[in-house]
Amino acid sequence: MPAFTFEKISPPVRRAPTAAAPKKPRGLISQMIDRFAERRARRTLQDQRAMRRDEKPAEE
């Protein structure tokens, strides 16, 4: 008969779901590209509105 025995210890039961990893902050280059894209989109919208104002319906 062995002098000692090994007991199996079960891992603790997880009760709460694991927390999602925190989002990494966006890189500087990504932020700059976003700013340029936003400004370009705004400028395009303004140009389209100006073109609509210039186009007047033909009156007979």
Coordinates of C-alpha atoms in Angstrom, one line a residue:
M1 CA 0.0 0.0 0.0
P2 CA 1.4 3.4 -1.0
A3 CA 2.4 5.8 1.8
F4 CA 0.7 8.7 0.1
T5 CA -1.8 9.4 -2.7
F6 CA -2.4 12.1 -5.2
E7 CA -5.8 13.8 -5.1
K8 CA -7.2 15.2 -8.2
I9 CA -8.2 18.8 -7.6
S10 CA -10.8 20.1 -10.1
P11 CA -10.5 23.6 -11.5
P12 CA -12.8 26.2 -10.0
V13 CA -16.1 26.6 -11.7
R14 CA -16.4 29.8 -13.8
R15 CA -19.6 31.5 -12.9
A16 CA -19.3 34.7 -14.9
P17 CA -18.6 34.9 -18.6
T18 CA -15.1 35.9 -19.5
A19 CA -14.7 39.7 -20.0
A20 CA -14.0 40.7 -23.6
A21 CA -10.6 42.1 -24.2
P22 CA -10.6 45.9 -24.1
K23 CA -10.5 47.6 -27.5
K24 CA -7.1 48.9 -28.5
P25 CA -7.0 52.6 -29.3
R26 CA -6.9 53.3 -33.0
G27 CA -3.6 54.2 -34.4
L28 CA -2.6 57.7 -35.3
I29 CA -2.5 57.0 -39.0
S30 CA -6.0 55.5 -38.9
Q31 CA -7.3 58.6 -37.1
M32 CA -5.7 60.9 -39.7
I33 CA -7.2 58.9 -42.6
D34 CA -10.6 59.1 -40.9
R35 CA -10.4 62.8 -40.6
F36 CA -9.3 63.3 -44.3
A37 CA -12.2 61.0 -45.4
E38 CA -14.7 62.9 -43.3
R39 CA -13.6 66.3 -44.7
R40 CA -13.7 65.0 -48.2
A41 CA -17.2 63.6 -47.8
R42 CA -18.4 66.9 -46.4
R43 CA -16.8 68.8 -49.3
T44 CA -18.4 66.5 -51.8
L45 CA -21.8 67.0 -50.2
Q46 CA -21.4 70.8 -50.3
D47 CA -20.4 70.7 -54.0
Q48 CA -23.5 68.6 -54.8
R49 CA -25.7 71.0 -53.0
A50 CA -24.1 74.0 -54.8
M51 CA -24.6 72.2 -58.2
R52 CA -28.3 71.7 -57.4
R53 CA -28.8 75.4 -56.5
D54 CA -27.2 76.4 -59.8
E55 CA -29.5 74.1 -61.8
K56 CA -32.7 75.9 -62.2
P57 CA -35.7 74.4 -64.0
A58 CA -36.2 75.7 -67.5
E59 CA -39.2 78.0 -67.6
E60 CA -41.2 78.3 -70.8

